[in-house]
Coordinates of C-alpha atoms in Angstrom, one line a residue:
M1 CA -41.7 4.9 2.0
A2 CA -38.3 4.1 3.3
R3 CA -36.0 1.6 0.8
P4 CA -36.2 -1.8 1.5
S5 CA -33.1 -3.4 3.3
S6 CA -30.4 -5.2 1.1
D7 CA -28.9 -6.8 4.7
L8 CA -28.6 -10.3 4.1
A9 CA -27.6 -11.5 7.6
T10 CA -31.2 -10.0 8.9
F11 CA -33.1 -11.9 6.1
R12 CA -31.1 -14.9 6.7
E13 CA -31.9 -14.7 10.5
L14 CA -36.0 -14.7 9.4
F15 CA -35.1 -17.2 6.8
S16 CA -33.7 -19.4 9.6
K17 CA -37.1 -19.3 11.7
A18 CA -39.6 -19.4 8.9
K19 CA -42.0 -22.7 8.9
T20 CA -43.7 -21.8 5.7
I21 CA -42.0 -20.2 2.8
A22 CA -43.9 -19.0 -0.5
I23 CA -41.5 -18.4 -3.3
I24 CA -43.2 -16.4 -6.1
T25 CA -41.5 -16.3 -9.4
G26 CA -41.3 -14.7 -12.7
A27 CA -39.6 -14.4 -16.3
G28 CA -36.2 -13.3 -14.5
V29 CA -35.6 -16.4 -13.3
S30 CA -35.8 -18.4 -16.4
A31 CA -34.1 -15.2 -18.6
E32 CA -30.8 -16.5 -16.7
S33 CA -31.1 -19.9 -18.4
G34 CA -31.3 -18.2 -21.9
V35 CA -35.0 -18.3 -22.2
P36 CA -36.4 -15.5 -24.3
T37 CA -39.3 -13.4 -22.7
F38 CA -41.0 -12.3 -25.5
R39 CA -41.4 -9.0 -23.6
G40 CA -40.1 -5.7 -24.2
A41 CA -37.4 -4.5 -26.6
G42 CA -36.6 -7.4 -29.0
G43 CA -39.3 -9.6 -27.7
Y44 CA -40.4 -10.8 -31.1
W45 CA -40.9 -13.9 -32.8
R46 CA -40.9 -13.1 -36.4
K47 CA -42.9 -9.9 -36.5
W48 CA -45.2 -10.8 -33.3
Q49 CA -44.8 -10.2 -29.8
A50 CA -46.3 -12.6 -27.6
Q51 CA -49.4 -10.8 -27.0
D52 CA -50.4 -10.8 -30.4
L53 CA -50.0 -14.8 -30.4
A54 CA -51.1 -15.8 -26.9
T55 CA -54.9 -15.2 -27.1
P56 CA -57.8 -17.0 -27.8
E57 CA -58.7 -15.0 -30.8
A58 CA -55.3 -15.5 -32.6
F59 CA -55.7 -19.1 -32.0
A60 CA -58.9 -19.1 -33.5
R61 CA -57.7 -17.2 -36.5
T62 CA -54.6 -18.5 -37.2
P63 CA -54.2 -21.7 -35.2
S64 CA -51.0 -22.9 -37.5
R65 CA -49.0 -19.8 -36.8
V66 CA -49.9 -20.0 -33.0
W67 CA -48.7 -23.7 -33.1
E68 CA -45.8 -22.6 -34.9
F69 CA -44.5 -20.2 -32.4
Y70 CA -45.3 -22.7 -29.5
H71 CA -43.3 -25.6 -31.4
Y72 CA -40.7 -22.9 -31.6
R73 CA -40.7 -22.3 -27.6
R74 CA -40.9 -25.8 -27.0
E75 CA -37.8 -26.8 -28.9
V76 CA -36.1 -23.8 -27.5
M77 CA -36.8 -24.8 -23.9
L78 CA -35.5 -28.6 -24.6
T79 CA -32.0 -26.9 -25.1
K80 CA -32.1 -25.0 -21.9
N81 CA -31.4 -25.9 -18.5
P82 CA -32.1 -24.8 -15.0
N83 CA -29.8 -22.1 -13.7
P84 CA -28.5 -21.9 -10.1
A85 CA -31.2 -19.7 -8.9
H86 CA -33.9 -22.8 -10.0
L87 CA -31.4 -25.2 -8.3
A88 CA -31.3 -23.3 -4.9
I89 CA -34.9 -23.2 -4.5
A90 CA -35.1 -27.0 -5.4
E91 CA -32.2 -27.7 -3.0
C92 CA -34.0 -25.5 -0.1
E93 CA -37.2 -27.3 -0.4
E94 CA -35.7 -30.3 0.0
R95 CA -33.7 -29.8 2.8
L96 CA -36.6 -27.7 4.8
S97 CA -39.0 -30.3 3.9
K98 CA -36.9 -32.8 6.3
Q99 CA -37.2 -30.3 9.3
G100 CA -40.8 -30.2 8.9
R101 CA -40.8 -26.9 7.0
Q102 CA -42.3 -26.1 3.7
V103 CA -41.4 -24.1 0.4
T104 CA -44.3 -23.5 -2.0
V105 CA -43.2 -22.1 -5.5
I106 CA -45.8 -20.0 -7.3
T107 CA -44.7 -19.6 -10.7
Q108 CA -45.7 -17.3 -13.8
N109 CA -43.4 -19.2 -15.8
I110 CA -44.5 -21.9 -18.3
D111 CA -41.0 -23.5 -19.1
E112 CA -41.3 -26.3 -16.2
L113 CA -37.2 -25.4 -15.4
H114 CA -38.5 -25.6 -11.6
R115 CA -39.6 -29.1 -11.8
R116 CA -36.3 -29.8 -14.2
A117 CA -34.4 -28.5 -11.0
G118 CA -36.4 -30.7 -8.4
S119 CA -38.8 -28.6 -6.9
K120 CA -42.0 -30.7 -6.3
N121 CA -44.5 -28.3 -4.5
I122 CA -45.1 -26.1 -7.6
L123 CA -48.3 -24.0 -8.6
E124 CA -48.0 -22.8 -12.1
L125 CA -50.3 -20.1 -12.5
H126 CA -50.1 -19.6 -16.3
G127 CA -50.0 -23.6 -17.0
S128 CA -47.4 -25.4 -18.9
L129 CA -45.5 -25.0 -22.6
F130 CA -45.3 -29.0 -22.4
K131 CA -49.1 -29.7 -21.7
T132 CA -52.0 -29.7 -23.9
R133 CA -55.7 -29.2 -23.9
C134 CA -58.2 -30.5 -26.4
L135 CA -60.5 -27.9 -27.8
T136 CA -63.4 -31.1 -28.1
C137 CA -63.3 -33.1 -24.8
G138 CA -61.2 -31.0 -22.8
H139 CA -58.6 -33.4 -21.8
E140 CA -55.1 -32.2 -20.5
A141 CA -52.2 -34.1 -21.1
A142 CA -48.4 -33.6 -20.6
N143 CA -46.7 -33.8 -24.1
Y144 CA -43.0 -34.2 -24.2
K145 CA -42.8 -35.1 -28.0
S146 CA -40.3 -33.3 -30.1
P147 CA -41.6 -32.2 -32.7
I148 CA -45.0 -32.3 -31.2
C149 CA -46.6 -33.5 -34.7
A150 CA -45.0 -34.3 -37.9
A151 CA -46.0 -31.2 -39.7
L152 CA -44.3 -28.9 -37.3
G153 CA -41.0 -30.7 -37.7
G154 CA -38.2 -27.9 -38.4
K155 CA -41.2 -25.4 -38.5
G156 CA -41.1 -22.4 -36.2
E157 CA -38.2 -20.6 -37.4
P158 CA -38.1 -17.0 -35.7
D159 CA -36.5 -15.1 -38.5
P160 CA -39.0 -11.9 -39.2
D161 CA -38.8 -13.0 -42.8
A162 CA -39.7 -16.2 -42.4
Q163 CA -43.1 -17.5 -44.0
D164 CA -46.4 -18.8 -42.1
A165 CA -46.3 -22.9 -42.9
Q166 CA -50.1 -22.5 -42.9
I167 CA -50.2 -26.0 -41.7
P168 CA -54.1 -27.5 -42.5
V169 CA -55.5 -27.7 -39.2
E170 CA -56.2 -31.5 -39.4
E171 CA -52.4 -32.1 -39.3
L172 CA -51.7 -29.8 -36.2
P173 CA -51.7 -31.7 -32.8
R174 CA -54.6 -33.9 -32.3
C175 CA -56.3 -35.3 -29.1
E176 CA -55.6 -38.8 -28.8
Q177 CA -58.2 -39.6 -26.4
T178 CA -60.4 -42.8 -27.7
G179 CA -62.8 -41.4 -30.3
C180 CA -62.2 -37.7 -30.2
D181 CA -59.1 -36.6 -32.6
G182 CA -60.4 -32.9 -31.3
L183 CA -57.5 -30.1 -32.3
L184 CA -55.1 -29.3 -29.2
R185 CA -54.3 -26.1 -28.2
P186 CA -51.2 -25.1 -25.5
A187 CA -52.3 -25.7 -21.8
V188 CA -51.3 -22.4 -21.0
V189 CA -53.2 -19.2 -19.9
W190 CA -53.6 -16.7 -22.8
F191 CA -54.1 -12.7 -22.7
G192 CA -57.6 -12.3 -22.0
E193 CA -58.1 -15.8 -20.3
T194 CA -58.7 -16.3 -16.2
L195 CA -56.4 -18.3 -14.2
D196 CA -57.3 -22.0 -13.4
S197 CA -59.6 -21.4 -10.1
D198 CA -57.8 -24.3 -8.3
I199 CA -54.4 -23.0 -8.6
L200 CA -55.6 -19.4 -7.5
T201 CA -57.3 -20.8 -4.7
R202 CA -54.2 -22.8 -3.7
S203 CA -52.0 -20.2 -3.9
E204 CA -54.1 -17.8 -1.9
K205 CA -54.1 -20.3 0.9
V206 CA -50.4 -20.7 0.8
L207 CA -49.9 -16.7 0.7
D208 CA -52.3 -16.5 3.4
S209 CA -50.5 -18.8 5.7
C210 CA -46.7 -18.3 4.9
D211 CA -44.4 -16.5 6.9
L212 CA -41.9 -15.6 4.7
C213 CA -42.3 -14.7 1.1
L214 CA -39.7 -13.9 -1.9
V215 CA -40.3 -12.6 -5.1
V216 CA -38.0 -13.8 -7.8
G217 CA -37.3 -12.1 -11.0
T218 CA -41.1 -10.9 -11.6
S219 CA -41.9 -7.3 -12.8
S220 CA -44.8 -7.2 -10.6
V221 CA -47.1 -5.9 -13.7
V222 CA -48.9 -9.0 -14.6
Y223 CA -52.1 -9.5 -12.6
P224 CA -53.2 -11.1 -10.3
A225 CA -49.8 -12.2 -9.5
A226 CA -48.6 -8.8 -9.1
M227 CA -50.9 -8.4 -6.2
F228 CA -49.6 -11.7 -4.3
A229 CA -46.5 -10.1 -2.2
P230 CA -48.1 -7.1 -1.7
Q231 CA -51.0 -8.3 -0.1
V232 CA -48.4 -10.6 2.0
A233 CA -46.5 -7.5 2.9
A234 CA -49.7 -5.7 3.9
R235 CA -50.6 -8.4 6.8
G236 CA -47.2 -7.9 8.3
V237 CA -45.1 -10.7 6.7
P238 CA -41.4 -10.0 5.5
V239 CA -41.3 -10.1 1.8
A240 CA -37.8 -10.1 -0.1
E241 CA -37.5 -9.3 -3.7
F242 CA -34.8 -10.5 -5.9
N243 CA -34.5 -8.8 -8.9
M244 CA -32.0 -7.2 -11.5
E245 CA -34.2 -3.8 -11.0
D246 CA -36.9 -2.3 -9.0
T247 CA -40.4 -3.2 -9.7
P248 CA -43.6 -0.9 -9.0
A249 CA -43.9 -2.7 -5.9
T250 CA -40.4 -2.6 -4.2
L251 CA -41.0 0.1 -1.9
R252 CA -43.7 -2.1 -0.1
F253 CA -41.2 -4.7 0.5
K254 CA -39.0 -5.6 3.7
F255 CA -35.8 -6.6 1.5
H256 CA -34.7 -5.9 -1.8
F257 CA -31.7 -7.9 -3.1
H258 CA -30.4 -6.4 -6.5
G259 CA -28.7 -8.6 -9.4
P260 CA -29.1 -11.6 -11.3
C261 CA -31.0 -14.1 -9.2
G262 CA -28.6 -17.0 -10.0
T263 CA -26.0 -15.2 -7.8
T264 CA -28.1 -13.3 -5.0
L265 CA -30.6 -16.5 -4.5
P266 CA -28.0 -19.4 -3.6
Q267 CA -26.5 -17.2 -1.0
A268 CA -30.0 -16.2 0.6
L269 CA -31.2 -19.7 0.6
R270 CA -28.0 -21.7 1.7
R271 CA -28.4 -23.7 4.8
H272 CA -28.2 -21.6 7.8
D273 CA -25.9 -22.4 11.1
T274 CA -29.0 -23.2 13.1
E275 CA -30.4 -25.9 10.9
P276 CA -29.5 -29.6 12.0

């Protein structure tokens, strides 16, 4: 297979004509905002990696520890800001919408940085750190409280020597729906869980109709999202990958732009000469 092109002018020409653009984003976009990924070397919280904690089994066994982990991640996120890649995507969506063109962000990230950058048309495949779901009544709600409950205040220290807080389950975040008081969990998709079928259907609809696709900061190893861009490429639609390194899918794409997304993406998505 031929190496994908890194010719920005050719990409920009296709970009200027595209009517429906899908932008698939992963952890690499947020890493440039200083968001820890909990993957690969050094990706630990205390002595655990995300896949040890982000499971229904872990939550059933040690809900206090799992909530400490998510409380830590929420508090960290409140100190982070969207970077030039998030901002370029949001600005592009707003600008193109005035020209009757559509940009949809399909993200694997749970940090809401796209939303904070100003993107409106977002499909969050893996949920959000700032939403909760009740295990009793199923109610989902946005939640930006800091701390999310009194007992978690000052907890979640990532140091490997830190002790579990072992917060009693009745003091963990609880449902506020009238008469419920069920235990809340983060409304994120954990390892071993299926994606929300509505979000998946809407994502597939976008991917089936887009005439240009960008894959930004994703390792192309987490399924089913890893199959999205290759499926778009397979129907002959140009796909451009923006990443710090090659991925297992790189050779299937028309373009590959190497480097930090915060540097490459603003150049790729800026206003084209042919735009009004």
